[in-house]
PDB file of C-alpha atoms in Angstrom:
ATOM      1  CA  UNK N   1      35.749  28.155   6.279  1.00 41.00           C
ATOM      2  CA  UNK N   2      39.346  28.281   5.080  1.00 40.00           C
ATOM      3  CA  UNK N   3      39.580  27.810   0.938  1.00 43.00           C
ATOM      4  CA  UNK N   4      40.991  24.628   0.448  1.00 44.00           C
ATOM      5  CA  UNK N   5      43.644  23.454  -2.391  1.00 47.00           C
ATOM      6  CA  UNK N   6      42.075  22.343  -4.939  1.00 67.00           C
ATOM      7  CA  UNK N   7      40.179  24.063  -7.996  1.00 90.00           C
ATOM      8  CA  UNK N   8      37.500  21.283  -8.183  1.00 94.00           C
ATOM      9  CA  UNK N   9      34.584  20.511  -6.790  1.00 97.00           C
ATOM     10  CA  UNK N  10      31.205  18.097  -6.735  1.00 98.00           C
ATOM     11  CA  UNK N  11      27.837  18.763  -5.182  1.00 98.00           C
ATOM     12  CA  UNK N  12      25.649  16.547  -4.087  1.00 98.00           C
ATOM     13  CA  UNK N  13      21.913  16.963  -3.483  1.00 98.00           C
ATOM     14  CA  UNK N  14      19.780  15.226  -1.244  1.00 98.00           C
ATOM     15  CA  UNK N  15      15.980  15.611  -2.213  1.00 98.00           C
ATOM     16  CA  UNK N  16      13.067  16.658  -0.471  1.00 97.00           C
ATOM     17  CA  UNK N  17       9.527  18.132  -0.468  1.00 96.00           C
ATOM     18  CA  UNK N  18      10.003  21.286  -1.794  1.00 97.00           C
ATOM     19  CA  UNK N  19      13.952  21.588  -0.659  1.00 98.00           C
ATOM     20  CA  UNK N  20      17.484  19.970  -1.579  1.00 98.00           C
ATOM     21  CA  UNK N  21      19.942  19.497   0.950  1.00 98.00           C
ATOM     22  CA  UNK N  22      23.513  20.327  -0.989  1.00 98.00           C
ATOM     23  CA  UNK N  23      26.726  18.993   0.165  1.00 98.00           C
ATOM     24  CA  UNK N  24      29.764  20.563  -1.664  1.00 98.00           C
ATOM     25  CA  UNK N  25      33.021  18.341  -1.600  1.00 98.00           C
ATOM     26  CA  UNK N  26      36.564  19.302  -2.575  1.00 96.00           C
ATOM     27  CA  UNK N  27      39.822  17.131  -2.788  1.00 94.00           C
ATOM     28  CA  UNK N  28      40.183  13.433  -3.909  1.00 94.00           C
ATOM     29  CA  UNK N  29      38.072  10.437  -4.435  1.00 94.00           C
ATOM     30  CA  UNK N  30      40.290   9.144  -1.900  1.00 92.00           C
ATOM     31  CA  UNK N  31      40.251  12.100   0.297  1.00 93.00           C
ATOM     32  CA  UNK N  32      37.459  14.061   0.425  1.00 96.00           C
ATOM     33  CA  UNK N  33      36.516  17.447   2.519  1.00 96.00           C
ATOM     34  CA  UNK N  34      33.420  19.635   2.674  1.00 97.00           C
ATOM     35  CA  UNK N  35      33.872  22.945   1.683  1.00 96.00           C
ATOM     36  CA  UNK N  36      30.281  23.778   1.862  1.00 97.00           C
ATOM     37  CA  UNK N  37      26.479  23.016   2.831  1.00 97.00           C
ATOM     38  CA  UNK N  38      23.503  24.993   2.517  1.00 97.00           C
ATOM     39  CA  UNK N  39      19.591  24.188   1.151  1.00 98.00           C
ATOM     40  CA  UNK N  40      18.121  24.697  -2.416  1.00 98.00           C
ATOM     41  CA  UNK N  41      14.465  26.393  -2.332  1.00 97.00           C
ATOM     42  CA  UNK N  42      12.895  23.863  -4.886  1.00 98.00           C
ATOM     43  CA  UNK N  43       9.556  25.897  -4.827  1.00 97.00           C
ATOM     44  CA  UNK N  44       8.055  28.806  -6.091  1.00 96.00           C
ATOM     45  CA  UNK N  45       6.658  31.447  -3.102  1.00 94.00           C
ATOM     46  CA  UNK N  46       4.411  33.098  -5.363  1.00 96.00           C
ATOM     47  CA  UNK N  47       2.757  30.078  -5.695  1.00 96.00           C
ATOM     48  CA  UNK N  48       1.960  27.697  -2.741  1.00 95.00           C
ATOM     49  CA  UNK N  49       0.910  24.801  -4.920  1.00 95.00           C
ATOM     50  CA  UNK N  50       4.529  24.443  -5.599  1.00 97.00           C
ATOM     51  CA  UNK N  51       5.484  22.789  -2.263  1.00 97.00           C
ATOM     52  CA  UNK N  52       3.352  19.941  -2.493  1.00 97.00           C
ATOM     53  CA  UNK N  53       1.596  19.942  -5.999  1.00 97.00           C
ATOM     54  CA  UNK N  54       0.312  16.808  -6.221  1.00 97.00           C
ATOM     55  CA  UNK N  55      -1.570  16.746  -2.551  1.00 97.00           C
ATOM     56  CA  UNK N  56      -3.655  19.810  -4.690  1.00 95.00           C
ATOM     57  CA  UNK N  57      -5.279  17.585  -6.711  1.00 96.00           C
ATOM     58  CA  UNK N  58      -5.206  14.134  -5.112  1.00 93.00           C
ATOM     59  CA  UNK N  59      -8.621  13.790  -5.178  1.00 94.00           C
ATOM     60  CA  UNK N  60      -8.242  13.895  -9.299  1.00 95.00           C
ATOM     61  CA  UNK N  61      -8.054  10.455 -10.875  1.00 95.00           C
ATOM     62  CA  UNK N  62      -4.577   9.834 -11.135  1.00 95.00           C
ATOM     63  CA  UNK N  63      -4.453  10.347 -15.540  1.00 95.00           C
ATOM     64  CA  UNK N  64      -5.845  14.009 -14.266  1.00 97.00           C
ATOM     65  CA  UNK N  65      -3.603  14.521 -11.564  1.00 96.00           C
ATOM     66  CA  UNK N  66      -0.722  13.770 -13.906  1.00 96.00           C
ATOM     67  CA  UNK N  67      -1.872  16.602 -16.244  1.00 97.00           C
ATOM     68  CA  UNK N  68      -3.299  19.273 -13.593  1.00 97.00           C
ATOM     69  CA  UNK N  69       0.379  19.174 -11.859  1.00 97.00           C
ATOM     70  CA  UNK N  70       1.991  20.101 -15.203  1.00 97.00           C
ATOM     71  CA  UNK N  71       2.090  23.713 -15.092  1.00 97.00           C
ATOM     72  CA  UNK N  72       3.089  23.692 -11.382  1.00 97.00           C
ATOM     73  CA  UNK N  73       6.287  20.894 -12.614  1.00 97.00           C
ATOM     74  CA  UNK N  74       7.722  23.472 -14.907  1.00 97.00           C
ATOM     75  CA  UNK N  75       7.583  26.144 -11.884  1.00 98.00           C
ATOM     76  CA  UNK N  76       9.802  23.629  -9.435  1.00 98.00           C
ATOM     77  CA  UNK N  77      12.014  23.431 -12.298  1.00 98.00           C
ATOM     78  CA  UNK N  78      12.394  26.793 -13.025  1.00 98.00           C
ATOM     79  CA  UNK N  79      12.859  27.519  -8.701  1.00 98.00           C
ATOM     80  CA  UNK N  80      15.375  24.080  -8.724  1.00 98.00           C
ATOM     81  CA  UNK N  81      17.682  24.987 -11.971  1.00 98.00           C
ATOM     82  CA  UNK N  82      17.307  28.898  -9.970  1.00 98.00           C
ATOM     83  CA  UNK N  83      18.879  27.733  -6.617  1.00 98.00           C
ATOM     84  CA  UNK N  84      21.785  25.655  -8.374  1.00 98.00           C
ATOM     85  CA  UNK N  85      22.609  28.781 -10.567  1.00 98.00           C
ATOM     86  CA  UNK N  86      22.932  30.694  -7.738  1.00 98.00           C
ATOM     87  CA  UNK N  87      25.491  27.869  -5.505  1.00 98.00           C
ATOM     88  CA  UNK N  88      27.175  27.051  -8.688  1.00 98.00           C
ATOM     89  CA  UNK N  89      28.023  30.984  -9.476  1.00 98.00           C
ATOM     90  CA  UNK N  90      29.293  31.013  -5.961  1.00 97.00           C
ATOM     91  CA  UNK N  91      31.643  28.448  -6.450  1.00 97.00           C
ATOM     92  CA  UNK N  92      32.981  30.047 -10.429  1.00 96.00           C
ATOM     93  CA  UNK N  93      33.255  33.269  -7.917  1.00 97.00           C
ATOM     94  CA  UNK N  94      35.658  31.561  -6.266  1.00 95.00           C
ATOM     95  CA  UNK N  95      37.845  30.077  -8.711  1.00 95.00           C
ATOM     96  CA  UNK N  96      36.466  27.098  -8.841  1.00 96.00           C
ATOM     97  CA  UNK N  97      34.955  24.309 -11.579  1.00 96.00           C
ATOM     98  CA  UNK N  98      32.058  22.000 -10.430  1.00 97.00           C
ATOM     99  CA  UNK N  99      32.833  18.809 -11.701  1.00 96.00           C
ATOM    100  CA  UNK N 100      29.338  17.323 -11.362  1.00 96.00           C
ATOM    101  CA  UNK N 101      25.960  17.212  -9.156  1.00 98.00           C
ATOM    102  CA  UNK N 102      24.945  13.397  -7.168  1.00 98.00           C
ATOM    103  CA  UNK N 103      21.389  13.612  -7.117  1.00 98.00           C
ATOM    104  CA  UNK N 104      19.543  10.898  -4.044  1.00 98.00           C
ATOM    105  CA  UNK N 105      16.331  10.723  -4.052  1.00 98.00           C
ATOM    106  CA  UNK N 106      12.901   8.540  -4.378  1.00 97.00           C
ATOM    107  CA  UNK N 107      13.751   6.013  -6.733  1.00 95.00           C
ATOM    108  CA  UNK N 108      10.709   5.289 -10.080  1.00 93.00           C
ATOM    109  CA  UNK N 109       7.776   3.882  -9.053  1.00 90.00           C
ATOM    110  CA  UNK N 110       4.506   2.531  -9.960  1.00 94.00           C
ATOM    111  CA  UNK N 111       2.586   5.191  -8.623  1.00 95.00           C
ATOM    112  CA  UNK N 112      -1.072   4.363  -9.821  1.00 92.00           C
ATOM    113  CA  UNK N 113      -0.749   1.215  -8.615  1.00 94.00           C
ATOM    114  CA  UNK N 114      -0.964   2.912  -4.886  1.00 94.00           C
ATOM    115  CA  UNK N 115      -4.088   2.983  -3.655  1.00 91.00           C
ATOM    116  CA  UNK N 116      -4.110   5.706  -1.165  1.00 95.00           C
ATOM    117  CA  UNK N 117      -4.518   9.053  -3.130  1.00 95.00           C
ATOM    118  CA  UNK N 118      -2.417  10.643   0.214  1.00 96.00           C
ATOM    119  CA  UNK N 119       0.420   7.971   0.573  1.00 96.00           C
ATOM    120  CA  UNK N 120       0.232   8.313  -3.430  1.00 97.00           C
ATOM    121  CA  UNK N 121       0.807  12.300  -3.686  1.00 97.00           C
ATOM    122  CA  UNK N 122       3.696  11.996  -1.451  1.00 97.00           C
ATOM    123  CA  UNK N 123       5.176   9.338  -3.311  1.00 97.00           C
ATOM    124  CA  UNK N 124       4.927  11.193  -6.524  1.00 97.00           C
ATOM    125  CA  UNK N 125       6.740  14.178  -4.696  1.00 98.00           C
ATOM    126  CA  UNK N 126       9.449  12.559  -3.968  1.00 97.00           C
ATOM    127  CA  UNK N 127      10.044  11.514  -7.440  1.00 97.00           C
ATOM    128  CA  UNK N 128       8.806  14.944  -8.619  1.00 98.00           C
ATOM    129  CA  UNK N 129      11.568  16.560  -6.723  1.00 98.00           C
ATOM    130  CA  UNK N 130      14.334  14.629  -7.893  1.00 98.00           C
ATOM    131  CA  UNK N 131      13.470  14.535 -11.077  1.00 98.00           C
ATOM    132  CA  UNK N 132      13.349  18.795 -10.727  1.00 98.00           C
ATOM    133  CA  UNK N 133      16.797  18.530  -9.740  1.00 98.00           C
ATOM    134  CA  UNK N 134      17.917  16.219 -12.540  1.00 98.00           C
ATOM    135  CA  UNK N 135      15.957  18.995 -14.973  1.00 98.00           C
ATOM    136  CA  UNK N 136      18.220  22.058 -12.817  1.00 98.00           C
ATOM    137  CA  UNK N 137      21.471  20.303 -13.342  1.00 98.00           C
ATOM    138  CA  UNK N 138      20.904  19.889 -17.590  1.00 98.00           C
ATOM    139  CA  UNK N 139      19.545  23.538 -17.587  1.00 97.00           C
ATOM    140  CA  UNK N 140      22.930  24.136 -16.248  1.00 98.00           C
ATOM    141  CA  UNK N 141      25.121  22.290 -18.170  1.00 98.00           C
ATOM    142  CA  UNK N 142      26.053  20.059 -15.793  1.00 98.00           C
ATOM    143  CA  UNK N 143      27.086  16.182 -15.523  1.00 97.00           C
ATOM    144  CA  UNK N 144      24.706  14.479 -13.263  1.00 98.00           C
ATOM    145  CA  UNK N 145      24.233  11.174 -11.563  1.00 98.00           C
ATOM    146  CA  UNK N 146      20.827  10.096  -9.562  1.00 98.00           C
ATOM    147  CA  UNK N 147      21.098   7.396  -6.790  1.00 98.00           C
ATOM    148  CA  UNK N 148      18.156   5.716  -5.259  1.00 98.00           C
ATOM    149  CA  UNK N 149      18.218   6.785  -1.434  1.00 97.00           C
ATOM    150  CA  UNK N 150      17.873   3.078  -1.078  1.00 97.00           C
ATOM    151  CA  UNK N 151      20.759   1.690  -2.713  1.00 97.00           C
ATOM    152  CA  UNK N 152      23.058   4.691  -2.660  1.00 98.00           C
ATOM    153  CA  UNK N 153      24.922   4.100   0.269  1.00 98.00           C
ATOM    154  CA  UNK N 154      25.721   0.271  -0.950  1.00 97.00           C
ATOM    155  CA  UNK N 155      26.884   1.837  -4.818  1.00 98.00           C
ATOM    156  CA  UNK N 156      28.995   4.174  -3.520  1.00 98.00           C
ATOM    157  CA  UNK N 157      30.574   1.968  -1.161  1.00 97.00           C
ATOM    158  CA  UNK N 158      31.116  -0.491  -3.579  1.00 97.00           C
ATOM    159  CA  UNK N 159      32.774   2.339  -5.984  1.00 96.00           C
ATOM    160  CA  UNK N 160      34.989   3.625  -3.245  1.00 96.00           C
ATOM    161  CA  UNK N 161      36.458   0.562  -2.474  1.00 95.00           C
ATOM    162  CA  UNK N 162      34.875   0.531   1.099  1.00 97.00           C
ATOM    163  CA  UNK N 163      32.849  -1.871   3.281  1.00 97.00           C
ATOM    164  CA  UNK N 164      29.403  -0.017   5.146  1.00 96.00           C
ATOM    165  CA  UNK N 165      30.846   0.439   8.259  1.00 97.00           C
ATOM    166  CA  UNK N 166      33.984   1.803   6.501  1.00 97.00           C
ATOM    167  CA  UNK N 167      32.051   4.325   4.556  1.00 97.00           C
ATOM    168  CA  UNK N 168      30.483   5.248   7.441  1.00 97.00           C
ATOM    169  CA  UNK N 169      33.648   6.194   9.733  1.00 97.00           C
ATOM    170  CA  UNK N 170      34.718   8.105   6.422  1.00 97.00           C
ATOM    171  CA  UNK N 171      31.481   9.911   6.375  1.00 98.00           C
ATOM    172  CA  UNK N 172      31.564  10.557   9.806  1.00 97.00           C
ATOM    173  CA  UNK N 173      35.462  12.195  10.050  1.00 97.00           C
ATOM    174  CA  UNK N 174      33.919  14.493   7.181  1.00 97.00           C
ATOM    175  CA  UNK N 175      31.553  15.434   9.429  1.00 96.00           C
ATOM    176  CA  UNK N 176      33.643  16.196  12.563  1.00 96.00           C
ATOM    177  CA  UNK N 177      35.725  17.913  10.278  1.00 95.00           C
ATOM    178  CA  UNK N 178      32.877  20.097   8.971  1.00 95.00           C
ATOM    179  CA  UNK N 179      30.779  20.348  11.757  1.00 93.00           C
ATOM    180  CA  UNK N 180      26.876  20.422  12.552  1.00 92.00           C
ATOM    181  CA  UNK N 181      24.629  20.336  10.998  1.00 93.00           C
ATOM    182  CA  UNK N 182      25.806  16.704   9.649  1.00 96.00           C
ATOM    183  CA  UNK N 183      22.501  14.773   9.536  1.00 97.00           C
ATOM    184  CA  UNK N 184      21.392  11.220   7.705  1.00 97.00           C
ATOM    185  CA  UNK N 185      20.225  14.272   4.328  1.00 98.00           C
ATOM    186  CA  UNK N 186      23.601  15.826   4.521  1.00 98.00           C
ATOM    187  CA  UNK N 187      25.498  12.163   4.686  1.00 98.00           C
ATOM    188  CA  UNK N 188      23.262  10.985   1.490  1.00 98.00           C
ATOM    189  CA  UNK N 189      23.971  14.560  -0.228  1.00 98.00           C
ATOM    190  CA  UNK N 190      28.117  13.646   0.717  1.00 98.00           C
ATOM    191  CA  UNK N 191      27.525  10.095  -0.709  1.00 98.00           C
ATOM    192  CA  UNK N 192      26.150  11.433  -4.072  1.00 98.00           C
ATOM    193  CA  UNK N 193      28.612  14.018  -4.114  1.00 98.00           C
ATOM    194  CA  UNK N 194      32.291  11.427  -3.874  1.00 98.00           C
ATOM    195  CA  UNK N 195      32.375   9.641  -6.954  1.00 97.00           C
ATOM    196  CA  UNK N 196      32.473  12.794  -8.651  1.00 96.00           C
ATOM    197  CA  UNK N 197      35.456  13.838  -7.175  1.00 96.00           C
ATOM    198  CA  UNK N 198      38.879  13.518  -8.951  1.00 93.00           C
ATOM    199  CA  UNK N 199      41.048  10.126  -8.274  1.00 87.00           C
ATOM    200  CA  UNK N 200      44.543  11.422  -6.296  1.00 73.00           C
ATOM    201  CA  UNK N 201      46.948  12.193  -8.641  1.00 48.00           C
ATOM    202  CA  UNK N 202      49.273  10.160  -6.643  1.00 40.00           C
TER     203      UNK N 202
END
């Protein structure tokens, strides 16, 4: 893909078990591109437990479970903060400054209050997973902002100055412009990505 004029850019992460889908935009606030996507490794392949670590030991009470997955935590973090090194060195490599990482993922919940021990592990993955990326983007020195997957499309719509079905042509010329793949993870990763974009300097 062509380099594009402009020395900024944002990335924005979509969170899942064990992977991040990263978006990374160039431009304006009001004119946005995609210079780049491409998947974080969030785990650890030395050590299985890290790709689901709490379905290896839902069958602890949940206080346990809470302290057995500690140690496994700390190696997602390490593997997260790892893989955004790596995509934010390629970016300095080429000249450019990352202006900040939009995080979407599982919103907080009340997790013991799910009474499933399986429904209840995946829950606390998602969380677990965004929060590892949250962890990455301080270990790096960089500005961060989390959206709830369920609200983000709504905030940043509402910061953009756009109705849904606006933001959603606009999200959809970025992808035509980028080309596949340009799924519902890449459009949240976008979304989390825009507001950290620079306003035009018109």
């Amino acid at each position: 893909m062509p380099k594009l004029n402009s020395d900024t850019v944002s990335i924005g992460l979509r969170a899942k078990t064990g992977r991040a889908i990263a978006v990374v935009l160039t431009g304006s606030s009001d004119s946005p591109r995609v210079m780049k996507r491409t998947q974080l490794t969030l785990t650890d392949p030395r050590t299985p437990a890290t790709s689901q670590p709490y379905h290896e030991v839902m069958d602890l009470p949940w206080e346990q479970a809470q302290v057995a997955v500690r140690k496994t935590a700390k190696l997602i973090e390490k593997a997260a903060s790892k893989s955004l090194r790596r995509l934010v060195q390629e970016m300095q490599s080429e000249g450019l400054k990352v202006r900040g990482v939009g995080i979407v993922g599982a919103g907080n919940r009340n997790l013991e209050k799910i009474g499933s021990t399986h429904i209840r592990a995946h829950a606390a993955e998602g969380v677990l997973f965004r929060q590892v990326l949250e962890t990455a983007a301080e270990l790096n020195g960089l500005r961060s902002r989390t959206f709830d997957e369920r609200s983000v499309e709504e905030i940043v719509a509402s910061e953009m100055g756009l109705s849904a079905e606006e933001l959603r042509r606009a999200l959809a010329e970025m992808g035509r412009a980028a080309g596949p793949p340009w799924r519902a993870d890449e459009k949240s990763a976008a979304m989390a990505a825009w507001p950290a974009l620079p306003a035009s300097a018109r």
